[in-house]
Coordinates of C-alpha atoms and ligand atoms in Angstrom, one line a residue:
X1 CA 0.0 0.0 0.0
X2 CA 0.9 3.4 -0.9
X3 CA 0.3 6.2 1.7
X4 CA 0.6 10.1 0.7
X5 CA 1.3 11.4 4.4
X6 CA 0.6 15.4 4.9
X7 CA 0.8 17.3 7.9
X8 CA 0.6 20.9 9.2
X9 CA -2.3 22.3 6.6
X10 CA -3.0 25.2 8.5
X11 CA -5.9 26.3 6.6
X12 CA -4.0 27.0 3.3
X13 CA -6.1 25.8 0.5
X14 CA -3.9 26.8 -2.4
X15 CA -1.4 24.5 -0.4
X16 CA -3.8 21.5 0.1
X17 CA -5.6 21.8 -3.4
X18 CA -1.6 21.7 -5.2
X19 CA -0.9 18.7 -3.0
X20 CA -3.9 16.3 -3.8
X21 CA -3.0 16.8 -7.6
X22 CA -0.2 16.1 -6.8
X23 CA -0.6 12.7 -5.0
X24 CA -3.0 11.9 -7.3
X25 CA -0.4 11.5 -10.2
X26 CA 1.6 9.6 -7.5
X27 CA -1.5 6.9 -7.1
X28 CA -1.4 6.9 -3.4
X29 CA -3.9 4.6 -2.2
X30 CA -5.0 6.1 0.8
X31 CA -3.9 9.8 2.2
X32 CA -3.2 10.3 6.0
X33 CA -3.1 13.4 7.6
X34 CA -0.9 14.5 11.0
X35 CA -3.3 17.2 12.3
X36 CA -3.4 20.9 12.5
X37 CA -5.9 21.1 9.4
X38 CA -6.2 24.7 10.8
X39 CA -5.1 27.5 12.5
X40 CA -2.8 30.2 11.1
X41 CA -4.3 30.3 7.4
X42 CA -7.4 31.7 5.8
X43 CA -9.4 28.8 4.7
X44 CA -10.3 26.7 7.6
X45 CA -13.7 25.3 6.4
X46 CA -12.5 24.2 2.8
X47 CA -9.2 22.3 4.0
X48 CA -11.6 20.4 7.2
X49 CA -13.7 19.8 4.0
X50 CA -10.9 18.5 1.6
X51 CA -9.2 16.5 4.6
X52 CA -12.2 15.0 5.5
X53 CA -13.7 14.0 2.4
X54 CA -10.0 13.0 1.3
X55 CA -7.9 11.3 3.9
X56 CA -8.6 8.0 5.9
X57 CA -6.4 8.8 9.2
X58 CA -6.6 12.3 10.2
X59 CA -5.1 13.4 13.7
X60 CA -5.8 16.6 16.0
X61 CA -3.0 18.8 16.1
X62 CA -2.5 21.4 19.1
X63 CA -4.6 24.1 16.7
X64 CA -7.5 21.9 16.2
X65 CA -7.6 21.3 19.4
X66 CA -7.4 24.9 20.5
X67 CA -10.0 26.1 17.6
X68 CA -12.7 23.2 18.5
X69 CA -12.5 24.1 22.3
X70 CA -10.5 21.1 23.5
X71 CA -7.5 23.0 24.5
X72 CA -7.4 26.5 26.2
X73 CA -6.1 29.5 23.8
X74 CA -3.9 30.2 26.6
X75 CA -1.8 28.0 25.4
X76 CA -0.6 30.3 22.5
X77 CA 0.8 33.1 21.9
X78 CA 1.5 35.9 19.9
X79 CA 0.3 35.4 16.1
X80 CA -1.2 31.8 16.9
X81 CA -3.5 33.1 19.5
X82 CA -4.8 35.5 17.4
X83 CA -5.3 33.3 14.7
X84 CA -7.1 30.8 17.2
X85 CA -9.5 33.7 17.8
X86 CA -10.3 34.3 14.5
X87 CA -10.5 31.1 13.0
X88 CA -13.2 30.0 16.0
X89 CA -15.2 32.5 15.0
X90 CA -14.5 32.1 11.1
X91 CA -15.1 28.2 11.7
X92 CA -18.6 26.7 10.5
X93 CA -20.8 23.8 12.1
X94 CA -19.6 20.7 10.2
X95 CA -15.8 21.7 9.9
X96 CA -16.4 22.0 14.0
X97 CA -17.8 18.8 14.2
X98 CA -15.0 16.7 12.3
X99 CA -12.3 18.6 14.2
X100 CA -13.8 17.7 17.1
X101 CA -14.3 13.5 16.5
X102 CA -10.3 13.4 15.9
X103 CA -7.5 12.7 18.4
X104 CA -3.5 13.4 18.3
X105 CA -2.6 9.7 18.3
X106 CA -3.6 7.4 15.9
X107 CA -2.4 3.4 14.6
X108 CA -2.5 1.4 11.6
X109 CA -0.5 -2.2 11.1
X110 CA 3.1 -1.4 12.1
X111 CA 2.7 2.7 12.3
X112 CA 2.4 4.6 15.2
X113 CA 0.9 7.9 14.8
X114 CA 0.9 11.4 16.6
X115 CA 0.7 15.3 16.0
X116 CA 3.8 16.1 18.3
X117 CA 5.5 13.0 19.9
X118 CA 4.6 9.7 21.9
X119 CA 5.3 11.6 25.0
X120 CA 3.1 14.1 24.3
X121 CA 1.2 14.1 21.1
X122 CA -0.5 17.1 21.2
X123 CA 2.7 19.4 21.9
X124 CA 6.0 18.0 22.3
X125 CA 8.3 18.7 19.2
X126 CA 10.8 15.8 17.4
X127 CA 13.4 17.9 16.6
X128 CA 16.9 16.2 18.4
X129 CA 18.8 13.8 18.7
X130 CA 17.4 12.8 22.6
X131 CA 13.6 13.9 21.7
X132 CA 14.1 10.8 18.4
X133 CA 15.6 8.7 21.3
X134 CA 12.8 9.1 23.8
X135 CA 10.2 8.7 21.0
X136 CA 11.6 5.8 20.0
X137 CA 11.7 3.8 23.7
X138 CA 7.8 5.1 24.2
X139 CA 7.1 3.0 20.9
X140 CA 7.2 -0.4 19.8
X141 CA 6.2 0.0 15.9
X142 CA 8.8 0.0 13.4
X143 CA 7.2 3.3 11.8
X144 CA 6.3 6.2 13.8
X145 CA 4.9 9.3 11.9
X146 CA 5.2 12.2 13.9
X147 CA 3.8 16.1 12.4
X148 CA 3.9 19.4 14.4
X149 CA 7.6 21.1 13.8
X150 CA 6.8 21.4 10.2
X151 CA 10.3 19.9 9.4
X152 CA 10.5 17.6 6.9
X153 CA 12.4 14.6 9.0
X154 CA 14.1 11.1 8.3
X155 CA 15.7 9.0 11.5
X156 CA 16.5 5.6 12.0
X157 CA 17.2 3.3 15.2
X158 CA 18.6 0.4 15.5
X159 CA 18.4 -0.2 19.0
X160 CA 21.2 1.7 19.9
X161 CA 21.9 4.9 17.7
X162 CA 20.1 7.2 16.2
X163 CA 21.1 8.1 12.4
X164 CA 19.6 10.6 9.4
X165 CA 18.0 14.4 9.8
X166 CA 16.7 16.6 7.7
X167 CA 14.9 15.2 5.2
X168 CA 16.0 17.0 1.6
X169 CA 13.0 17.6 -1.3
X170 CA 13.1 14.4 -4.0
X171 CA 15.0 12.4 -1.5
X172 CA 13.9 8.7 -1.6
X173 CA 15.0 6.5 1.7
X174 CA 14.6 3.1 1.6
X175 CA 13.1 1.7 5.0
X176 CA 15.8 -1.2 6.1
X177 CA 15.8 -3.2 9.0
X178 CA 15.8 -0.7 11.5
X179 CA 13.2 1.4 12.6
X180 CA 12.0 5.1 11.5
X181 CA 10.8 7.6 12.5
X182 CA 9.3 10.2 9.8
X183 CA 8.0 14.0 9.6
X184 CA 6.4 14.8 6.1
X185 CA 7.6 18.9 6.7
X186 CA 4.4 21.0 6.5
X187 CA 1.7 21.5 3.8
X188 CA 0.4 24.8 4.6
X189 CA 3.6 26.8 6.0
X190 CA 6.5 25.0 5.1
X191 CA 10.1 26.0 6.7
X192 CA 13.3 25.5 5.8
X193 CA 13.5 28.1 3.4
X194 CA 11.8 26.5 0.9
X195 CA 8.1 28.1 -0.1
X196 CA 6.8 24.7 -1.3
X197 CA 4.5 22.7 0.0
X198 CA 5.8 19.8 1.7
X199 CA 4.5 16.5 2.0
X200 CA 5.4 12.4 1.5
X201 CA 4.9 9.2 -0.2
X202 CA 5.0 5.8 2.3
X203 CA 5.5 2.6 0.4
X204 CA 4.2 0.1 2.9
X205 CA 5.3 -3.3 0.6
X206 CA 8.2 -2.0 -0.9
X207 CA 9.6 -0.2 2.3
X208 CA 10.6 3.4 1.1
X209 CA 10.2 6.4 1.4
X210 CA 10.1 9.6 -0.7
X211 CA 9.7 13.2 0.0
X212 CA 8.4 15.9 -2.0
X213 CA 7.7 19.5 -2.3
X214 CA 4.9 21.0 -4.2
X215 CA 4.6 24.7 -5.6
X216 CA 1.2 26.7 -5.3
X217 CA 0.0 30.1 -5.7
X218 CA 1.7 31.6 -2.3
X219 CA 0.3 35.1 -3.6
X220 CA -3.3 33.7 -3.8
X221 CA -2.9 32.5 0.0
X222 CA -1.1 36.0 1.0
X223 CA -4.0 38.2 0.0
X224 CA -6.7 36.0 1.7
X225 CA -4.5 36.6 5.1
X226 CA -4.6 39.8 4.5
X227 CA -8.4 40.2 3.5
X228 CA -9.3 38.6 6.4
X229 CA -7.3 40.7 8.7
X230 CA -4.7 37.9 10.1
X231 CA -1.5 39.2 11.3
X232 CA 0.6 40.4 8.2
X233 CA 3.6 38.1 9.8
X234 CA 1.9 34.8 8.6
X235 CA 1.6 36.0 5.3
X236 CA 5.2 37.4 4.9
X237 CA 6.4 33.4 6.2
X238 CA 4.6 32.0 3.8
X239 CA 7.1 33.7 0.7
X240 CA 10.0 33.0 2.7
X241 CA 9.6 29.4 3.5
X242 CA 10.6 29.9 7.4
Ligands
ZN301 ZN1 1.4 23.1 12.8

């Protein structure tokens, strides 16, 4: 079986919309999705109604979580608080009602799957050496997906050592014996200084892996921030990939 795995949407429909074409040449057979549909972008309603209609996993992420009332907006700060805000008000009865039948932490046959971490998978972050370690020991499945730090992430363990890291765009990894733990990077506000919207291909049977970056119409997504008042910040990332 072929899994697309996306993460971090973040209300960016441009995003979402270039990424299912895209998958779509790739023949996935099934799409899962890491959580935070929402939060940060303009288009809540049409990616909860994409994701849902699309994907046959989808987790909560800490913005879902925060937008459908499960989570206190105390939590965040700054930009993300005030995107909270508006997007709970912005948010319409059936996108509410999916976000709020999905949880952080989800399984299928030999994957493990969370938001942020198996420690804590609505906030913790996967982004060391120790935080791999410690995810690895609180698991037993020889894949773990893990979203959240919108970094695009390939590590193996073999018991005893950790070994890969960033994740590069076309990179294919082939899934030996050990086992891996994976971050698709972000759909909707991708980092490492690359615009384009991250995502990645699971081959279940054959055991690899492949990552990929997608480009949409970042303008199209800019102005919709700014017509909908969100803080200018969030669309200024979106051009700069960070
Ligand atoms: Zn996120």
């Amino acid at each position: 079986m072929r899994v697309a795995v996306i993460s971090d949407i973040h209300g960016n429909s441009h995003a979402l919309e270039a990424v299912l074409d895209a998958l779509g040449a790739e023949a996935a057979d099934e799409i899962w999705c890491l959580g935070d549909t929402v939060g940060y972008g303009p288009e809540p309603n049409r990616c909860c109604a994409l994701v849902a209609e699309r994907t046959t996993l989808c987790l909560a992420g800490n913005h879902d979580l925060a937008v459908s009332g499960a989570i206190s907006l105390e939590e965040f700060n700054g930009d993300a608080a005030a995107a909270v805000r508006w997007t709970r008000q912005a948010i319409d009865a059936a996108s509410l009602e999916f976000l709020r039948g999905l949880s952080p932490l989800g399984r299928r046959e030999g994957v493990e799957l969370f938001h942020g971490s198996p420690l804590d998978p609505i906030w913790d972050y996967v982004l060391s050496e120790e935080a791999a370690r410690r995810s690895f020991e609180a698991t037993s499945a020889p894949l773990v997906l893990v979203g959240h730090s919108h970094v695009a992430l390939v590590l193996s363990f073999d018991g005893a050592r950790i070994a890969g890291g960033l994740a590069a765009a076309d990179e294919a990894v082939p899934l030996g014996n050990e086992r891996f733990l994976l971050n698709p990077g972000s759909v909707g506000q991708p980092r490492g200084k690359d615009p384009r919207a991250a995502w990645m291909l699971v081959d279940l049977d054959a055991a690899t892996v492949s990552f990929h970056r997608t480009e949409y119409a970042v303008g199209a997504t800019q102005a919709e921030i700014r017509a909908r008042g969100l803080p200018e910040a969030l669309a200024l990332r979106l051009a700069l990939g960070v």
